[in-house]
């Protein structure tokens, strides 16, 4: 795929309007839009845009004219083209997408670090995090008389503590940068996978039976507010549940089935997105990667 063609494709992504009437919440970690719906959908263009640039950078590009964005994209493409041959390969794109993703995670941690490192010792203890996040609630419980607020704080505090301890590999209840990154972004760390799966179950399992049935699975993605017919993609998801989510066909998902769903072991999101971008942009199909 030559650079000029790729610039045209990314400029198109920049100019498109985003959004659709009924959106679904995505639980699968690192699964791109190309797996769940056709790529001509505007949501998919937004995913491509953010995968290539990063979420915040993509927002900045949305404010530029097509000419300005094309100029800036040209500079980025030069950085992606590591062998300087004037073409972008799938491997070069894959490496870039992975770098963008990792950069976003660590930049996010850097932005909030000082908010939690209250004593400025370059560590964030559990007590510091709890004070910064829940301090007002703990000191003024009478102000949180609303049952919903009370439930949210009572639920989230022990959940955060459990996640913090899982990220705290040396067990000193004080997170260094990498540990705090694992706490804020557990989906990026293999040793945090159990927490990610467990939290997913807790989020979706509304009846508290320790499983996710089909209705809970759908309700997590789609709020049926108007009483009308379900969108086609919802009906497709019901089929997905019975065919691919409920592996033992008992009508519900357990922890292992949830793991199989949200942490697909045989899927590389960066590789899939890179292949998709090359496929969409390589109009003459002369070079195959």
One Martini backbone bead per residue (centre of mass of N, CA, C, O) as a GRO file, in nm:
protein
  289
    1UNK     BB    1   0.092   0.038   0.027
    2UNK     BB    2   0.075   0.352  -0.044
    3UNK     BB    3   0.088   0.658   0.100
    4UNK     BB    4  -0.132   0.814  -0.057
    5UNK     BB    5  -0.362   0.614  -0.011
    6UNK     BB    6  -0.356   0.623   0.297
    7UNK     BB    7  -0.419   0.922   0.327
    8UNK     BB    8  -0.695   0.910   0.203
    9UNK     BB    9  -0.826   0.718   0.409
   10UNK     BB   10  -0.773   0.890   0.669
   11UNK     BB   11  -0.917   1.142   0.570
   12UNK     BB   12  -1.192   1.014   0.555
   13UNK     BB   13  -1.212   0.949   0.856
   14UNK     BB   14  -1.202   1.249   0.948
   15UNK     BB   15  -1.478   1.346   0.790
   16UNK     BB   16  -1.661   1.169   0.931
   17UNK     BB   17  -1.948   1.085   1.073
   18UNK     BB   18  -2.074   0.987   1.387
   19UNK     BB   19  -2.300   0.738   1.458
   20UNK     BB   20  -2.595   0.575   1.604
   21UNK     BB   21  -2.894   0.488   1.735
   22UNK     BB   22  -2.781   0.185   1.820
   23UNK     BB   23  -2.573   0.105   2.076
   24UNK     BB   24  -2.301  -0.095   2.188
   25UNK     BB   25  -2.141  -0.258   2.427
   26UNK     BB   26  -1.800  -0.330   2.477
   27UNK     BB   27  -1.616  -0.620   2.608
   28UNK     BB   28  -1.409  -0.692   2.417
   29UNK     BB   29  -1.075  -0.715   2.420
   30UNK     BB   30  -0.942  -0.576   2.133
   31UNK     BB   31  -1.202  -0.567   1.956
   32UNK     BB   32  -1.287  -0.483   1.655
   33UNK     BB   33  -1.530  -0.371   1.439
   34UNK     BB   34  -1.475  -0.586   1.210
   35UNK     BB   35  -1.608  -0.829   1.372
   36UNK     BB   36  -1.923  -0.699   1.421
   37UNK     BB   37  -1.917  -0.511   1.154
   38UNK     BB   38  -1.934  -0.346   0.888
   39UNK     BB   39  -1.700  -0.110   0.747
   40UNK     BB   40  -1.914   0.104   0.643
   41UNK     BB   41  -1.952   0.185   0.914
   42UNK     BB   42  -1.892   0.466   1.101
   43UNK     BB   43  -1.778   0.330   1.355
   44UNK     BB   44  -1.539   0.194   1.208
   45UNK     BB   45  -1.392   0.451   1.128
   46UNK     BB   46  -1.339   0.538   1.416
   47UNK     BB   47  -1.167   0.305   1.496
   48UNK     BB   48  -0.947   0.345   1.288
   49UNK     BB   49  -0.869   0.628   1.376
   50UNK     BB   50  -0.791   0.549   1.675
   51UNK     BB   51  -0.589   0.319   1.615
   52UNK     BB   52  -0.387   0.509   1.457
   53UNK     BB   53  -0.381   0.776   1.672
   54UNK     BB   54  -0.560   0.784   1.898
   55UNK     BB   55  -0.801   0.925   2.078
   56UNK     BB   56  -0.692   1.218   2.119
   57UNK     BB   57  -0.571   1.264   1.838
   58UNK     BB   58  -0.836   1.220   1.685
   59UNK     BB   59  -0.979   1.466   1.803
   60UNK     BB   60  -0.786   1.673   1.682
   61UNK     BB   61  -0.831   1.595   1.382
   62UNK     BB   62  -1.140   1.671   1.375
   63UNK     BB   63  -1.056   1.996   1.368
   64UNK     BB   64  -0.951   1.961   1.090
   65UNK     BB   65  -0.876   1.989   0.789
   66UNK     BB   66  -0.809   1.789   0.531
   67UNK     BB   67  -0.536   1.925   0.470
   68UNK     BB   68  -0.415   1.923   0.757
   69UNK     BB   69  -0.443   1.620   0.812
   70UNK     BB   70  -0.271   1.525   0.573
   71UNK     BB   71  -0.007   1.654   0.663
   72UNK     BB   72   0.015   1.511   0.942
   73UNK     BB   73  -0.007   1.220   0.832
   74UNK     BB   74   0.253   1.224   0.668
   75UNK     BB   75   0.442   1.227   0.917
   76UNK     BB   76   0.344   0.962   1.037
   77UNK     BB   77   0.400   0.774   0.797
   78UNK     BB   78   0.706   0.811   0.805
   79UNK     BB   79   0.729   0.660   1.082
   80UNK     BB   80   0.609   0.384   0.986
   81UNK     BB   81   0.822   0.375   0.751
   82UNK     BB   82   1.099   0.208   0.844
   83UNK     BB   83   1.233   0.137   0.541
   84UNK     BB   84   1.189   0.370   0.334
   85UNK     BB   85   0.993   0.267   0.058
   86UNK     BB   86   0.687   0.405   0.040
   87UNK     BB   87   0.562   0.176   0.223
   88UNK     BB   88   0.293   0.006   0.394
   89UNK     BB   89   0.283  -0.247   0.611
   90UNK     BB   90   0.144  -0.460   0.823
   91UNK     BB   91   0.378  -0.466   1.028
   92UNK     BB   92   0.404  -0.158   1.059
   93UNK     BB   93   0.114  -0.111   1.155
   94UNK     BB   94   0.112  -0.296   1.399
   95UNK     BB   95   0.337  -0.152   1.556
   96UNK     BB   96   0.193   0.120   1.572
   97UNK     BB   97  -0.070   0.040   1.718
   98UNK     BB   98   0.072  -0.064   1.973
   99UNK     BB   99   0.208   0.206   2.045
  100UNK     BB  100  -0.048   0.378   2.075
  101UNK     BB  101  -0.176   0.217   2.299
  102UNK     BB  102   0.053   0.240   2.509
  103UNK     BB  103   0.066   0.548   2.519
  104UNK     BB  104  -0.214   0.599   2.631
  105UNK     BB  105  -0.184   0.453   2.901
  106UNK     BB  106   0.067   0.617   3.015
  107UNK     BB  107  -0.055   0.899   2.981
  108UNK     BB  108  -0.293   0.858   3.171
  109UNK     BB  109  -0.127   0.810   3.426
  110UNK     BB  110   0.035   1.076   3.425
  111UNK     BB  111  -0.214   1.270   3.460
  112UNK     BB  112  -0.306   1.131   3.758
  113UNK     BB  113  -0.075   1.091   3.961
  114UNK     BB  114  -0.083   1.360   4.140
  115UNK     BB  115  -0.375   1.302   4.258
  116UNK     BB  116  -0.255   1.044   4.440
  117UNK     BB  117   0.035   1.150   4.516
  118UNK     BB  118   0.028   1.313   4.806
  119UNK     BB  119   0.346   1.271   4.923
  120UNK     BB  120   0.560   1.254   4.686
  121UNK     BB  121   0.703   0.933   4.658
  122UNK     BB  122   0.634   0.778   4.386
  123UNK     BB  123   0.372   0.664   4.525
  124UNK     BB  124   0.063   0.463   4.563
  125UNK     BB  125  -0.138   0.416   4.801
  126UNK     BB  126  -0.425   0.297   4.915
  127UNK     BB  127  -0.487   0.537   5.101
  128UNK     BB  128  -0.455   0.756   4.888
  129UNK     BB  129  -0.669   0.656   4.693
  130UNK     BB  130  -0.905   0.647   4.893
  131UNK     BB  131  -0.897   0.947   4.967
  132UNK     BB  132  -0.925   1.069   4.677
  133UNK     BB  133  -1.196   0.900   4.605
  134UNK     BB  134  -1.353   0.846   4.917
  135UNK     BB  135  -1.321   1.062   5.140
  136UNK     BB  136  -1.590   1.217   5.142
  137UNK     BB  137  -1.773   0.977   5.192
  138UNK     BB  138  -1.641   0.877   5.459
  139UNK     BB  139  -1.683   1.164   5.610
  140UNK     BB  140  -2.001   1.196   5.459
  141UNK     BB  141  -2.246   0.978   5.465
  142UNK     BB  142  -2.507   1.161   5.507
  143UNK     BB  143  -2.495   1.280   5.200
  144UNK     BB  144  -2.562   0.960   5.106
  145UNK     BB  145  -2.887   0.875   5.099
  146UNK     BB  146  -2.895   0.764   4.842
  147UNK     BB  147  -2.918   0.444   4.746
  148UNK     BB  148  -2.743   0.452   4.491
  149UNK     BB  149  -2.492   0.587   4.609
  150UNK     BB  150  -2.438   0.390   4.833
  151UNK     BB  151  -2.407   0.141   4.655
  152UNK     BB  152  -2.171   0.238   4.480
  153UNK     BB  153  -1.962   0.282   4.704
  154UNK     BB  154  -1.985   0.001   4.844
  155UNK     BB  155  -1.900  -0.151   4.583
  156UNK     BB  156  -1.630   0.001   4.482
  157UNK     BB  157  -1.431  -0.007   4.713
  158UNK     BB  158  -1.372  -0.320   4.731
  159UNK     BB  159  -1.307  -0.346   4.432
  160UNK     BB  160  -1.060  -0.162   4.428
  161UNK     BB  161  -0.901  -0.315   4.642
  162UNK     BB  162  -0.878  -0.580   4.491
  163UNK     BB  163  -0.731  -0.460   4.242
  164UNK     BB  164  -0.491  -0.333   4.387
  165UNK     BB  165  -0.379  -0.603   4.505
  166UNK     BB  166  -0.334  -0.740   4.227
  167UNK     BB  167  -0.125  -0.513   4.126
  168UNK     BB  168   0.041  -0.568   4.397
  169UNK     BB  169   0.307  -0.768   4.373
  170UNK     BB  170   0.468  -0.698   4.661
  171UNK     BB  171   0.250  -0.629   4.899
  172UNK     BB  172   0.274  -0.298   5.009
  173UNK     BB  173   0.036  -0.098   4.928
  174UNK     BB  174   0.231   0.030   4.688
  175UNK     BB  175   0.224   0.194   4.385
  176UNK     BB  176   0.383   0.187   4.114
  177UNK     BB  177   0.362   0.264   3.796
  178UNK     BB  178   0.303  -0.024   3.690
  179UNK     BB  179   0.090  -0.096   3.904
  180UNK     BB  180  -0.102   0.143   3.844
  181UNK     BB  181  -0.150   0.066   3.551
  182UNK     BB  182  -0.281  -0.208   3.619
  183UNK     BB  183  -0.515  -0.085   3.778
  184UNK     BB  184  -0.635   0.107   3.547
  185UNK     BB  185  -0.528  -0.129   3.311
  186UNK     BB  186  -0.592  -0.455   3.324
  187UNK     BB  187  -0.619  -0.540   3.015
  188UNK     BB  188  -0.284  -0.510   2.975
  189UNK     BB  189  -0.256  -0.753   3.195
  190UNK     BB  190  -0.217  -1.079   3.262
  191UNK     BB  191  -0.236  -1.073   3.591
  192UNK     BB  192  -0.546  -0.926   3.551
  193UNK     BB  193  -0.761  -1.121   3.423
  194UNK     BB  194  -0.932  -1.219   3.661
  195UNK     BB  195  -1.048  -0.942   3.728
  196UNK     BB  196  -1.183  -0.881   3.458
  197UNK     BB  197  -1.375  -1.122   3.460
  198UNK     BB  198  -1.512  -1.068   3.733
  199UNK     BB  199  -1.617  -0.779   3.671
  200UNK     BB  200  -1.792  -0.861   3.436
  201UNK     BB  201  -1.982  -1.041   3.589
  202UNK     BB  202  -2.077  -0.827   3.799
  203UNK     BB  203  -2.199  -0.626   3.589
  204UNK     BB  204  -2.414  -0.839   3.447
  205UNK     BB  205  -2.507  -0.989   3.713
  206UNK     BB  206  -2.814  -0.900   3.836
  207UNK     BB  207  -2.910  -1.172   4.010
  208UNK     BB  208  -2.652  -1.312   4.158
  209UNK     BB  209  -2.576  -1.629   4.036
  210UNK     BB  210  -2.282  -1.636   3.876
  211UNK     BB  211  -2.416  -1.559   3.596
  212UNK     BB  212  -2.484  -1.530   3.232
  213UNK     BB  213  -2.748  -1.459   3.061
  214UNK     BB  214  -2.902  -1.360   2.781
  215UNK     BB  215  -3.044  -1.106   2.896
  216UNK     BB  216  -2.791  -0.988   3.033
  217UNK     BB  217  -2.618  -0.971   2.781
  218UNK     BB  218  -2.806  -0.774   2.627
  219UNK     BB  219  -2.845  -0.548   2.849
  220UNK     BB  220  -2.541  -0.455   2.835
  221UNK     BB  221  -2.587  -0.338   2.522
  222UNK     BB  222  -2.917  -0.297   2.547
  223UNK     BB  223  -3.176  -0.052   2.565
  224UNK     BB  224  -3.525  -0.112   2.582
  225UNK     BB  225  -3.718   0.179   2.566
  226UNK     BB  226  -3.954   0.183   2.321
  227UNK     BB  227  -4.073  -0.122   2.255
  228UNK     BB  228  -3.960  -0.213   2.008
  229UNK     BB  229  -3.784  -0.358   1.793
  230UNK     BB  230  -3.513  -0.524   1.747
  231UNK     BB  231  -3.229  -0.504   1.630
  232UNK     BB  232  -3.042  -0.696   1.431
  233UNK     BB  233  -2.788  -0.712   1.616
  234UNK     BB  234  -2.940  -0.837   1.857
  235UNK     BB  235  -3.027  -1.098   1.721
  236UNK     BB  236  -2.737  -1.182   1.661
  237UNK     BB  237  -2.643  -1.193   1.961
  238UNK     BB  238  -2.827  -1.425   2.041
  239UNK     BB  239  -2.686  -1.625   1.857
  240UNK     BB  240  -2.406  -1.591   1.976
  241UNK     BB  241  -2.469  -1.695   2.253
  242UNK     BB  242  -2.564  -1.988   2.172
  243UNK     BB  243  -2.312  -2.058   1.975
  244UNK     BB  244  -2.039  -1.903   2.141
  245UNK     BB  245  -2.077  -1.847   2.456
  246UNK     BB  246  -2.245  -2.111   2.526
  247UNK     BB  247  -2.055  -2.386   2.537
  248UNK     BB  248  -2.240  -2.594   2.732
  249UNK     BB  249  -2.554  -2.541   2.693
  250UNK     BB  250  -2.701  -2.399   2.983
  251UNK     BB  251  -2.791  -2.077   2.935
  252UNK     BB  252  -2.495  -1.984   3.039
  253UNK     BB  253  -2.229  -1.796   3.187
  254UNK     BB  254  -1.922  -1.845   3.301
  255UNK     BB  255  -1.609  -1.759   3.369
  256UNK     BB  256  -1.481  -1.918   3.132
  257UNK     BB  257  -1.673  -1.807   2.913
  258UNK     BB  258  -1.601  -1.511   2.958
  259UNK     BB  259  -1.307  -1.536   2.891
  260UNK     BB  260  -1.348  -1.637   2.598
  261UNK     BB  261  -1.492  -1.375   2.513
  262UNK     BB  262  -1.295  -1.121   2.625
  263UNK     BB  263  -1.019  -1.329   2.588
  264UNK     BB  264  -0.903  -1.398   2.307
  265UNK     BB  265  -0.629  -1.604   2.230
  266UNK     BB  266  -0.650  -1.601   1.886
  267UNK     BB  267  -0.634  -1.269   1.903
  268UNK     BB  268  -0.510  -0.987   1.705
  269UNK     BB  269  -0.597  -0.668   1.685
  270UNK     BB  270  -0.359  -0.532   1.533
  271UNK     BB  271  -0.347  -0.726   1.295
  272UNK     BB  272  -0.640  -0.693   1.198
  273UNK     BB  273  -0.633  -0.385   1.155
  274UNK     BB  274  -0.397  -0.376   0.958
  275UNK     BB  275  -0.525  -0.553   0.740
  276UNK     BB  276  -0.771  -0.378   0.693
  277UNK     BB  277  -0.629  -0.114   0.607
  278UNK     BB  278  -0.484  -0.236   0.367
  279UNK     BB  279  -0.728  -0.341   0.215
  280UNK     BB  280  -0.881  -0.060   0.191
  281UNK     BB  281  -0.618   0.101   0.056
  282UNK     BB  282  -0.535  -0.122  -0.160
  283UNK     BB  283  -0.657  -0.070  -0.469
  284UNK     BB  284  -0.455  -0.245  -0.671
  285UNK     BB  285  -0.333  -0.514  -0.540
  286UNK     BB  286  -0.021  -0.555  -0.597
  287UNK     BB  287   0.040  -0.577  -0.296
  288UNK     BB  288   0.126  -0.838  -0.062
  289UNK     BB  289   0.096  -0.904   0.316
   0.00000   0.00000   0.00000
